[in-house]
Short mmCIF file of C-alpha atoms and ligand atoms in Angstrom, two decimals:
data_model
loop_
_atom_site.label_atom_id
_atom_site.label_comp_id
_atom_site.label_asym_id
_atom_site.label_seq_id
_atom_site.Cartn_x
_atom_site.Cartn_y
_atom_site.Cartn_z
CA MET A 1 -22.99 52.09 137.56
CA LYS A 2 -25.20 52.42 134.65
CA ILE A 3 -22.30 51.74 132.31
CA LYS A 4 -21.46 48.61 134.20
CA PHE A 5 -24.99 47.37 133.92
CA ILE A 6 -25.05 47.82 130.22
CA LYS A 7 -21.69 46.11 129.98
CA SER A 8 -22.84 43.03 131.79
CA MET A 9 -26.02 42.90 129.66
CA TYR A 10 -23.86 43.29 126.59
CA LEU A 11 -21.71 40.28 127.67
CA LEU A 12 -24.81 38.29 128.40
CA LEU A 13 -26.16 39.03 124.94
CA ILE A 14 -22.93 38.02 123.24
CA GLY A 15 -22.80 34.79 125.28
CA SER A 16 -26.39 33.82 124.43
CA LEU A 17 -25.79 34.53 120.74
CA PHE A 18 -22.72 32.28 120.87
CA ALA A 19 -24.78 29.54 122.54
CA LEU A 20 -27.49 29.90 119.94
CA VAL A 21 -25.10 29.58 117.03
CA ASN A 22 -23.58 26.46 118.47
CA CYS A 23 -26.83 24.85 119.33
CA ALA A 24 -27.24 24.04 115.69
CA ASP A 25 -26.39 20.42 115.10
CA PRO A 26 -22.77 20.46 114.00
CA GLY A 27 -23.69 17.83 111.50
CA ASP A 28 -26.55 20.05 110.27
CA ASP A 29 -24.99 21.77 107.36
CA THR A 30 -28.28 22.17 105.54
CA ASP A 31 -28.30 25.25 103.36
CA ILE A 32 -30.59 27.74 104.99
CA ALA A 33 -32.22 28.52 101.66
CA SER A 34 -33.15 24.95 101.01
CA SER A 35 -34.40 24.33 104.49
CA ILE A 36 -36.84 27.24 103.87
CA GLY A 37 -38.14 25.35 100.76
CA LEU A 38 -39.35 26.57 97.44
CA GLY A 39 -41.03 29.96 97.70
CA SER A 40 -44.51 30.64 96.18
CA PRO A 41 -44.71 32.97 93.15
CA ILE A 42 -46.29 36.33 93.82
CA THR A 43 -49.09 36.77 91.24
CA SER A 44 -48.66 40.39 90.28
CA GLY A 45 -52.00 40.41 88.56
CA ALA A 46 -53.25 40.31 84.97
CA TYR A 47 -52.77 42.70 82.08
CA ASP A 48 -53.96 43.13 78.50
CA VAL A 49 -57.43 42.24 79.76
CA THR A 50 -59.86 42.14 76.79
CA SER A 51 -63.37 40.73 76.19
CA SER A 52 -61.81 37.40 75.30
CA GLY A 53 -58.63 37.05 77.25
CA PHE A 54 -55.94 38.38 79.60
CA THR A 55 -52.29 37.85 80.36
CA ALA A 56 -51.53 36.34 83.78
CA SER A 57 -48.14 37.22 85.24
CA TRP A 58 -46.13 36.29 88.30
CA THR A 59 -42.73 36.73 89.82
CA ARG A 60 -39.66 34.52 89.32
CA VAL A 61 -39.03 32.13 92.23
CA TYR A 62 -35.46 31.27 93.32
CA LYS A 63 -34.54 27.69 92.50
CA ALA A 64 -37.75 27.13 90.50
CA ASP A 65 -37.43 25.12 87.26
CA SER A 66 -40.96 25.78 86.07
CA TYR A 67 -44.40 26.92 87.21
CA GLU A 68 -47.82 25.39 87.28
CA LEU A 69 -50.75 27.60 86.33
CA ASP A 70 -54.35 26.94 87.37
CA ILE A 71 -57.26 28.85 85.84
CA SER A 72 -60.85 28.43 86.85
CA LYS A 73 -64.23 30.07 86.71
CA ASP A 74 -64.66 29.40 90.40
CA LYS A 75 -62.42 30.70 93.08
CA ASN A 76 -62.24 27.33 94.82
CA PHE A 77 -60.80 25.72 91.69
CA GLU A 78 -63.28 22.87 91.74
CA THR A 79 -63.20 22.90 87.92
CA PHE A 80 -60.51 24.17 85.60
CA LEU A 81 -60.40 25.98 82.22
CA ALA A 82 -59.46 23.48 79.47
CA GLY A 83 -55.67 23.17 79.41
CA TYR A 84 -55.17 25.11 82.63
CA GLN A 85 -54.97 22.58 85.40
CA ALA A 86 -51.42 22.76 86.54
CA LYS A 87 -50.30 23.93 83.13
CA SER A 88 -46.53 23.75 83.06
CA LEU A 89 -44.69 26.87 82.02
CA THR A 90 -41.16 28.12 82.11
CA THR A 91 -42.06 31.80 81.56
CA PHE A 92 -43.35 34.28 84.04
CA ASN A 93 -46.53 35.11 82.13
CA GLU A 94 -49.16 33.40 80.03
CA GLU A 95 -51.50 34.93 77.48
CA VAL A 96 -54.95 33.33 77.82
CA TYR A 97 -57.46 33.80 75.02
CA GLY A 98 -60.73 32.39 73.66
CA LEU A 99 -62.55 33.33 76.94
CA ASP A 100 -66.12 34.44 77.50
CA GLU A 101 -66.81 38.17 77.78
CA THR A 102 -67.75 39.90 81.11
CA THR A 103 -66.86 36.73 83.01
CA ASP A 104 -64.91 36.18 86.25
CA TYR A 105 -61.83 34.07 86.01
CA PHE A 106 -59.45 33.05 88.81
CA PHE A 107 -55.85 32.09 88.49
CA ARG A 108 -53.10 30.87 90.82
CA VAL A 109 -49.64 29.59 90.24
CA ARG A 110 -47.06 27.36 91.92
CA ALA A 111 -43.28 27.05 91.57
CA VAL A 112 -41.80 23.60 90.79
CA ASN A 113 -38.33 22.12 90.88
CA SER A 114 -37.02 18.55 90.91
CA GLU A 115 -37.52 18.18 94.61
CA GLU A 116 -40.78 19.99 95.37
CA THR A 117 -43.76 22.05 94.43
CA SER A 118 -44.43 25.25 96.31
CA SER A 119 -47.68 26.16 97.88
CA ASN A 120 -50.16 28.20 95.74
CA SER A 121 -49.70 31.80 95.13
CA GLY A 122 -52.50 34.19 96.02
CA VAL A 123 -55.58 33.89 93.81
CA ILE A 124 -56.16 36.67 91.29
CA GLN A 125 -59.62 37.39 89.99
CA VAL A 126 -59.91 38.75 86.42
CA THR A 127 -63.13 39.91 84.88
CA THR A 128 -63.10 39.96 81.12
CA LEU A 129 -64.43 43.04 79.35
CA ALA A 130 -67.83 43.47 77.67
CA GLY A 131 -67.68 42.29 74.15
CA GLY A 132 -68.47 44.27 71.01
CA GLY A 133 -65.68 46.81 71.36
CA PRO A 134 -62.73 46.62 69.01
CA GLU A 135 -60.17 44.21 70.38
CA PRO A 136 -56.91 46.07 71.12
CA VAL A 137 -54.46 44.66 68.62
CA LYS A 138 -51.07 43.96 69.99
CA ALA A 139 -48.13 45.29 68.07
CA LEU A 140 -46.12 42.61 66.30
CA LYS A 141 -42.82 43.54 67.94
CA ASP A 142 -44.43 43.54 71.40
CA ALA A 143 -45.81 40.09 70.81
CA ALA A 144 -42.57 38.64 69.42
CA THR A 145 -40.46 38.97 72.49
CA THR A 146 -37.67 36.61 71.44
CA PHE A 147 -36.79 37.74 67.90
CA PHE A 148 -36.90 40.75 65.61
CA VAL A 149 -39.98 41.39 63.50
CA GLY A 150 -38.66 42.99 60.36
CA MET A 151 -39.89 44.65 57.22
CA SER A 152 -38.27 45.68 53.92
CA VAL A 153 -38.32 49.40 53.34
CA LYS A 154 -37.45 51.98 50.73
CA ALA A 155 -35.70 55.20 51.83
CA ASP A 156 -38.47 57.50 50.52
CA GLN A 157 -41.03 55.75 52.79
CA LEU A 158 -39.18 56.90 55.97
CA THR A 159 -40.29 60.50 56.16
CA SER A 160 -41.29 61.43 59.70
CA GLY A 161 -45.01 61.19 60.25
CA SER A 162 -45.68 59.10 57.10
CA LYS A 163 -47.96 56.09 57.46
CA TYR A 164 -44.92 53.91 56.97
CA ASP A 165 -43.03 55.73 59.77
CA GLU A 166 -46.05 55.31 62.07
CA ILE A 167 -46.50 51.60 61.44
CA LEU A 168 -42.78 50.82 61.44
CA LYS A 169 -42.26 52.42 64.79
CA ARG A 170 -45.31 50.76 66.30
CA GLU A 171 -45.04 47.29 64.90
CA PHE A 172 -41.48 46.48 63.79
CA SER A 173 -38.10 46.03 65.48
CA SER A 174 -35.95 45.53 62.37
CA ILE A 175 -35.73 46.78 58.79
CA THR A 176 -34.12 45.52 55.56
CA ALA A 177 -33.49 47.73 52.52
CA GLU A 178 -35.62 46.31 49.76
CA TYR A 179 -33.05 47.34 47.14
CA GLU A 180 -31.14 50.44 48.28
CA MET A 181 -28.28 48.69 50.06
CA LYS A 182 -27.33 46.61 47.03
CA MET A 183 -24.21 47.14 44.98
CA ASN A 184 -25.95 48.60 41.88
CA ILE A 185 -27.30 51.40 44.15
CA ILE A 186 -24.33 51.96 46.43
CA LEU A 187 -21.57 51.69 43.75
CA PRO A 188 -23.35 52.52 40.44
CA THR A 189 -20.11 53.50 38.74
CA LYS A 190 -16.55 52.43 39.47
CA GLY A 191 -15.13 54.20 42.48
CA ASN A 192 -18.14 56.50 43.02
CA TYR A 193 -19.97 55.42 46.17
CA ASP A 194 -23.49 56.77 46.63
CA TRP A 195 -24.29 56.31 50.36
CA SER A 196 -27.35 58.62 50.31
CA LYS A 197 -30.08 55.92 50.36
CA SER A 198 -28.30 53.40 52.53
CA ASP A 199 -27.32 56.13 55.05
CA ALA A 200 -30.97 57.36 55.13
CA ILE A 201 -32.17 53.87 56.01
CA VAL A 202 -29.46 53.11 58.59
CA ASP A 203 -29.82 56.59 60.15
CA TYR A 204 -33.65 56.14 60.41
CA ALA A 205 -33.14 52.77 62.10
CA ILE A 206 -30.65 54.14 64.63
CA ALA A 207 -32.74 57.19 65.39
CA ASN A 208 -35.69 54.88 66.16
CA GLY A 209 -33.93 52.03 67.92
CA ILE A 210 -34.67 49.63 65.13
CA ASN A 211 -32.34 46.85 64.04
CA VAL A 212 -30.91 46.83 60.53
CA HIS A 213 -30.34 43.67 58.46
CA GLY A 214 -28.00 44.38 55.53
CA HIS A 215 -29.10 43.06 52.15
CA ALA A 216 -27.25 42.11 50.04
CA LEU A 217 -23.51 42.45 49.44
CA VAL A 218 -23.20 40.04 46.53
CA TRP A 219 -26.12 39.11 44.26
CA HIS A 220 -26.06 38.36 40.54
CA ASN A 221 -29.22 40.49 40.07
CA SER A 222 -27.78 43.70 41.56
CA VAL A 223 -24.42 43.94 39.81
CA PRO A 224 -23.71 47.44 38.50
CA ASP A 225 -23.01 47.54 34.76
CA TRP A 226 -19.36 48.61 35.23
CA LEU A 227 -18.67 45.40 37.17
CA LYS A 228 -20.98 43.21 35.06
CA ASN A 229 -18.86 44.23 31.93
CA TYR A 230 -15.57 44.35 33.77
CA THR A 231 -12.57 44.35 31.46
CA GLY A 232 -9.77 44.03 34.02
CA THR A 233 -8.18 40.73 35.09
CA ASN A 234 -10.00 38.20 37.27
CA ALA A 235 -7.69 39.14 40.12
CA GLU A 236 -8.57 42.80 39.71
CA PHE A 237 -12.29 41.86 39.61
CA GLU A 238 -11.91 39.96 42.89
CA GLN A 239 -10.14 42.99 44.42
CA GLU A 240 -13.00 45.20 43.36
CA VAL A 241 -15.48 42.91 45.17
CA LYS A 242 -13.23 42.71 48.23
CA ASP A 243 -12.86 46.49 48.26
CA TYR A 244 -16.67 46.93 48.02
CA ILE A 245 -17.46 44.48 50.81
CA THR A 246 -14.77 46.09 52.96
CA ALA A 247 -16.04 49.61 52.33
CA VAL A 248 -19.68 48.76 53.14
CA LEU A 249 -18.94 46.74 56.26
CA THR A 250 -16.49 49.39 57.50
CA ARG A 251 -19.02 52.19 57.01
CA TYR A 252 -21.84 50.39 58.91
CA LYS A 253 -19.78 48.57 61.53
CA GLY A 254 -21.75 48.69 64.79
CA LYS A 255 -24.80 50.04 62.96
CA VAL A 256 -25.85 47.16 60.73
CA THR A 257 -26.21 43.96 62.87
CA SER A 258 -26.10 41.41 60.05
CA TRP A 259 -25.57 41.05 56.29
CA ASP A 260 -26.67 38.75 53.56
CA VAL A 261 -23.20 38.28 52.26
CA VAL A 262 -24.25 36.23 49.24
CA ASN A 263 -27.74 35.97 47.90
CA GLU A 264 -29.17 33.15 45.76
CA ALA A 265 -25.92 31.35 44.69
CA ILE A 266 -27.57 27.98 44.10
CA ASN A 267 -29.59 27.10 40.92
CA ASP A 268 -33.26 26.05 41.24
CA ALA A 269 -32.61 22.89 39.24
CA GLY A 270 -29.79 20.40 39.66
CA GLY A 271 -28.54 21.76 42.91
CA THR A 272 -25.54 23.33 41.16
CA LEU A 273 -23.78 26.60 41.76
CA ARG A 274 -25.39 29.41 39.75
CA GLN A 275 -22.93 30.47 37.06
CA THR A 276 -22.58 34.22 37.44
CA VAL A 277 -20.02 36.94 36.83
CA PHE A 278 -18.75 36.14 40.35
CA SER A 279 -18.21 32.42 39.78
CA GLU A 280 -16.77 33.09 36.38
CA LYS A 281 -14.15 35.64 37.53
CA MET A 282 -13.54 34.57 41.18
CA GLY A 283 -14.01 30.73 40.78
CA ASP A 284 -16.62 28.44 42.22
CA ASN A 285 -15.37 29.24 45.75
CA TYR A 286 -16.36 32.86 45.43
CA VAL A 287 -18.98 32.47 48.15
CA ALA A 288 -16.41 31.43 50.65
CA LYS A 289 -14.13 34.22 49.56
CA CYS A 290 -16.91 36.84 50.06
CA PHE A 291 -17.61 35.55 53.59
CA GLN A 292 -13.87 35.78 54.41
CA PHE A 293 -13.72 39.34 53.06
CA ALA A 294 -16.72 40.26 55.22
CA ARG A 295 -15.31 38.74 58.37
CA GLU A 296 -11.94 40.46 57.84
CA ALA A 297 -13.81 43.78 57.51
CA ASP A 298 -15.93 43.32 60.62
CA PRO A 299 -15.19 40.68 63.31
CA ASP A 300 -18.61 41.09 64.95
CA VAL A 301 -21.24 41.46 62.29
CA LEU A 302 -23.52 38.41 61.70
CA LEU A 303 -22.89 36.83 58.26
CA PHE A 304 -25.85 35.17 56.49
CA TYR A 305 -26.29 33.16 53.33
CA ASN A 306 -29.77 33.98 51.81
CA ASP A 307 -31.88 32.04 49.35
CA TYR A 308 -35.41 31.20 48.23
CA SER A 309 -37.41 27.91 47.93
CA VAL A 310 -35.25 26.44 50.67
CA THR A 311 -38.28 24.69 52.29
CA THR A 312 -39.89 23.46 49.04
CA ASN A 313 -37.07 22.52 46.67
CA ASP A 314 -35.29 19.50 48.18
CA THR A 315 -32.49 19.43 45.62
CA LYS A 316 -31.78 23.11 46.18
CA GLN A 317 -32.05 22.68 49.97
CA THR A 318 -29.49 19.84 49.92
CA ALA A 319 -27.11 21.86 47.71
CA ILE A 320 -27.41 24.92 49.95
CA PHE A 321 -26.55 23.01 53.10
CA LYS A 322 -23.74 21.22 51.21
CA LEU A 323 -22.31 24.72 50.35
CA ILE A 324 -22.57 25.70 54.02
CA ASP A 325 -21.09 22.40 55.22
CA ASP A 326 -18.10 22.88 52.88
CA MET A 327 -17.61 26.43 54.25
CA LYS A 328 -17.72 25.19 57.82
CA THR A 329 -15.31 22.32 56.98
CA ASN A 330 -12.90 24.97 55.64
CA ASN A 331 -13.39 27.24 58.62
CA VAL A 332 -15.09 29.85 56.54
CA PRO A 333 -17.04 32.16 58.89
CA ILE A 334 -20.83 31.98 58.55
CA ASP A 335 -23.32 32.75 61.30
CA GLY A 336 -26.73 32.19 59.73
CA ILE A 337 -28.99 31.32 56.86
CA GLY A 338 -31.89 33.26 55.43
CA PHE A 339 -34.91 31.42 54.13
CA GLN A 340 -36.60 34.11 52.01
CA MET A 341 -40.03 32.51 52.41
CA HIS A 342 -41.72 33.84 49.31
CA ILE A 343 -44.48 31.31 49.80
CA GLN A 344 -48.16 30.87 49.13
CA TYR A 345 -51.35 30.25 51.07
CA ASN A 346 -51.21 26.48 50.63
CA SER A 347 -47.45 25.84 50.66
CA PRO A 348 -45.01 24.83 52.19
CA SER A 349 -46.39 22.40 54.71
CA VAL A 350 -45.31 22.59 58.36
CA ASN A 351 -43.38 19.36 57.80
CA GLN A 352 -41.48 20.86 54.92
CA MET A 353 -40.61 23.96 56.97
CA GLU A 354 -39.53 21.91 59.99
CA THR A 355 -37.32 19.64 57.82
CA ALA A 356 -35.44 22.62 56.42
CA VAL A 357 -35.34 24.49 59.74
CA ASN A 358 -33.89 21.46 61.50
CA LYS A 359 -31.03 21.35 58.97
CA ALA A 360 -30.19 24.88 60.03
CA LEU A 361 -30.46 24.12 63.67
CA ASP A 362 -28.33 20.95 63.25
CA ARG A 363 -25.54 23.26 61.98
CA GLY A 364 -25.87 25.77 64.78
CA LEU A 365 -26.96 28.49 62.44
CA LYS A 366 -29.01 31.51 63.18
CA LEU A 367 -32.19 31.42 61.10
CA HIS A 368 -33.77 34.44 59.46
CA PHE A 369 -37.13 34.10 57.65
CA SER A 370 -35.94 37.02 55.65
CA GLU A 371 -38.49 38.02 52.94
CA LEU A 372 -41.82 36.60 54.02
CA ASP A 373 -44.80 37.15 51.75
CA VAL A 374 -47.67 34.74 51.18
CA ARG A 375 -49.34 34.65 47.73
CA ALA A 376 -53.09 34.39 48.16
CA ASN A 377 -53.65 34.01 44.42
CA PRO A 378 -50.75 32.04 42.90
CA ASN A 379 -53.03 30.33 40.38
CA LYS A 380 -54.82 33.55 39.55
CA ASP A 381 -58.17 31.93 40.29
CA ILE A 382 -59.64 34.85 42.22
CA THR A 383 -60.10 38.55 41.40
CA THR A 384 -60.72 39.74 45.01
CA LEU A 385 -59.29 38.50 48.27
CA THR A 386 -62.13 36.16 49.37
CA GLU A 387 -62.86 35.47 53.04
CA GLU A 388 -61.95 31.85 52.52
CA ARG A 389 -58.58 32.70 50.89
CA ALA A 390 -57.78 35.43 53.46
CA ILE A 391 -58.31 32.83 56.22
CA ALA A 392 -56.15 30.36 54.45
CA GLN A 393 -53.41 32.96 54.09
CA LYS A 394 -53.79 33.87 57.82
CA ASN A 395 -53.45 30.21 58.79
CA LYS A 396 -50.29 29.76 56.70
CA ILE A 397 -48.66 32.76 58.29
CA LYS A 398 -49.63 31.44 61.69
CA GLU A 399 -47.90 28.17 60.84
CA VAL A 400 -44.78 29.93 59.63
CA VAL A 401 -44.55 32.06 62.77
CA ALA A 402 -45.25 29.12 65.06
CA VAL A 403 -42.54 27.01 63.44
CA TYR A 404 -40.07 29.88 63.79
CA ASN A 405 -41.13 30.76 67.34
CA ALA A 406 -40.49 27.16 68.46
CA ILE A 407 -36.82 27.15 67.55
CA PRO A 408 -34.21 27.52 70.28
CA GLN A 409 -33.38 31.12 71.33
CA ALA A 410 -29.80 30.72 70.28
CA ASN A 411 -30.92 30.17 66.69
CA LYS A 412 -33.46 32.97 66.54
CA TYR A 413 -32.78 36.20 64.61
CA ALA A 414 -35.85 37.62 62.84
CA ILE A 415 -38.90 37.12 60.75
CA SER A 416 -38.97 39.89 58.13
CA VAL A 417 -41.86 40.56 55.85
CA TRP A 418 -41.10 41.74 52.29
CA GLY A 419 -43.05 44.99 52.11
CA MET A 420 -45.75 46.77 54.10
CA LYS A 421 -48.90 46.84 51.98
CA ASP A 422 -50.32 44.47 49.36
CA ASN A 423 -50.39 46.85 46.40
CA GLU A 424 -46.68 47.62 46.74
CA SER A 425 -45.42 44.09 46.73
CA TRP A 426 -42.69 43.23 44.24
CA LEU A 427 -44.87 40.26 43.24
CA LEU A 428 -47.34 42.40 41.32
CA PRO A 429 -44.98 43.66 38.64
CA PHE A 430 -43.00 40.43 38.78
CA TYR A 431 -46.08 38.42 37.79
CA ASP A 432 -47.51 41.04 35.43
CA ASN A 433 -49.51 43.04 37.96
CA TYR A 434 -52.14 40.39 38.66
CA ASN A 435 -54.56 40.41 41.55
CA GLU A 436 -52.45 39.62 44.62
CA TRP A 437 -52.58 40.36 48.34
CA PRO A 438 -49.43 38.84 49.91
CA LEU A 439 -48.70 41.04 52.93
CA LEU A 440 -49.99 41.91 56.38
CA TYR A 441 -51.55 45.27 55.45
CA ASP A 442 -53.96 46.07 52.71
CA SER A 443 -53.57 48.90 50.25
CA ASN A 444 -55.00 51.32 52.81
CA PHE A 445 -52.46 50.35 55.48
CA GLU A 446 -55.18 48.49 57.37
CA ILE A 447 -54.24 45.25 59.08
CA LYS A 448 -55.56 42.08 57.45
CA LYS A 449 -56.33 38.62 58.86
CA ALA A 450 -52.73 37.87 57.89
CA HIS A 451 -51.54 40.27 60.62
CA THR A 452 -53.77 38.34 63.13
CA GLY A 453 -52.28 35.07 61.91
CA PHE A 454 -48.78 36.45 62.75
CA LEU A 455 -49.88 37.25 66.27
CA GLU A 456 -51.64 33.92 66.74
CA GLY A 457 -48.49 32.12 65.60
CA LEU A 458 -46.76 33.55 68.62
CA LYS A 459 -49.10 32.10 71.18
O1 G3I B 501 -38.14 53.35 42.91
C1 G3I B 501 -37.37 53.39 41.64
C2 G3I B 501 -38.03 54.45 40.75
O2 G3I B 501 -37.88 55.76 41.31
C3 G3I B 501 -37.31 54.41 39.34
O3 G3I B 501 -37.93 55.27 38.48
C4 G3I B 501 -37.38 52.96 38.84
C5 G3I B 501 -36.67 52.80 37.50
O4 G3I B 501 -35.32 52.79 37.71
O5 G3I B 501 -36.74 52.08 39.77
C6 G3I B 501 -37.41 52.08 41.00
O6 G3I B 501 -36.71 51.20 41.87
C7 G3I B 501 -36.94 49.84 41.58
C8 G3I B 501 -37.36 49.19 42.89
O7 G3I B 501 -37.43 47.75 42.79
C9 G3I B 501 -38.76 49.73 43.26
O8 G3I B 501 -39.15 49.08 44.44
C10 G3I B 501 -35.60 49.22 41.17
O9 G3I B 501 -35.24 49.73 39.92
C11 G3I B 501 -35.72 47.71 41.12
O10 G3I B 501 -34.40 47.17 40.89
C12 G3I B 501 -36.18 47.23 42.52
O11 G3I B 501 -36.32 45.79 42.44
C13 G3I B 501 -36.09 45.14 43.66
C14 G3I B 501 -35.29 43.85 43.29
O12 G3I B 501 -35.14 43.01 44.47
C15 G3I B 501 -33.94 44.17 42.74
O13 G3I B 501 -33.20 44.82 43.64
C16 G3I B 501 -37.38 44.76 44.27
O14 G3I B 501 -37.96 46.01 44.82
C17 G3I B 501 -37.17 43.84 45.48
O15 G3I B 501 -38.40 43.42 46.07
C18 G3I B 501 -36.39 42.63 45.08
O16 G3I B 501 -36.16 41.86 46.19
C19 G3I B 501 -35.52 40.63 45.99
C20 G3I B 501 -34.52 40.37 47.10
O17 G3I B 501 -33.53 41.41 47.08
C21 G3I B 501 -33.86 39.03 46.98
N1 G3I B 501 -34.86 37.97 46.95
C22 G3I B 501 -35.87 38.13 45.93
C23 G3I B 501 -36.57 39.50 46.03
C24 G3I B 501 -37.61 39.66 44.95
O18 G3I B 501 -37.02 39.68 43.72
#
């Protein structure tokens, strides 16, 4: 009996379910999800709370195109923080700064798409910390979430526990060999490769999860004497270059992400090809040949052309992009361009940077600000780094980083600074050891205002 009862109930249940399903209007083919409407973000709270700011964060909402963030000092949102009344964002977090210490702030967020705006999320209260304490400084690589932050290194700096090691691991996500991955170091005499320094740098990077940008396969300033004074035929010279490029790319395939295949091939004046041992023995199309050699050796590595004064020397800039256009016209593989960015506290302007950057973007190139340093004393008019000049340097770095951070993700690669601390910069010996402070850290490895400028450029 009992079994029968259950059976009839079972049939009743199936029947009612069938009726329910069919009660929906046959013409009502509305997608269930859309009939529910746009969900509200879940505000998972604030982090990095300091005496002057915090980072608000929330969850992604299905079908949202963007989000509107409200921030107020009153929980009823009768007034709003400047810039934070329905501030439109496409990210899932927002770093808010410039706030008052020990003050209550409230934030809420809505999801938005072309058809609707969701209801408000829950309201989160954040109380900023008491002032006076040292502001926790964010690590560069943690603040730059969409591109590598690189630095040039020397192998002997990379000993475990050194100050270089400590700062590199904390702040940087990429490294470039300042000189030890160049031909005169790797192949100092014909046929005798010395991988000791380049391996040390690459092995350090791999051991610490740091990207490696290779610099530089072909450069007229790093030609070993045996090749500079080559006595074989031009064809044999070209084969030596091809063999070198092949050997280096083969050894570091899958370890080194990118290479400056050719460095500084264009003259500063006249926009002409620099006449070097490479152009003399391989012809004026040696740049294209070297990129072909590189691609044949490694189908995946990113291939860059690298040069200086690209943002400030219009003639050179035009010639560089003509060189690249000719390569592209001839289907020569090239992935990116490096602007070395050896600049100064008062130049280039944002407009100059954007003009050059846009030419790279127009060509679909990845862009690497590859050797950033900012001379604070180019006219040798100061003997110490004055507050005023340090602030000007900081603001220039902020401009550089902001210009780079604004480019499309597809074109981003890295911003690399050329050295860690001021007193080790190549600029000092290059300009007769004058008073100069071009980098992010002072001679005691302490961060400068320039470091803060880099972080502010990311906001
Ligand atoms: O460290 C050794 C030292 O042990 C040795 O006694 C001494 C004499 O041989 O040499 C020292 O190494 C020198 C190294 O700088 C020290 O940092 C190398 O000889 C010297 O060639 C090297 O110069 C480098 C230069 O490129 C040439 O490779 C600079 O560091 C480096 O900053 C500079 O970087 C170039 C980029 O590659 C391309 N863009 C321009 C930029 C500045 O010139």
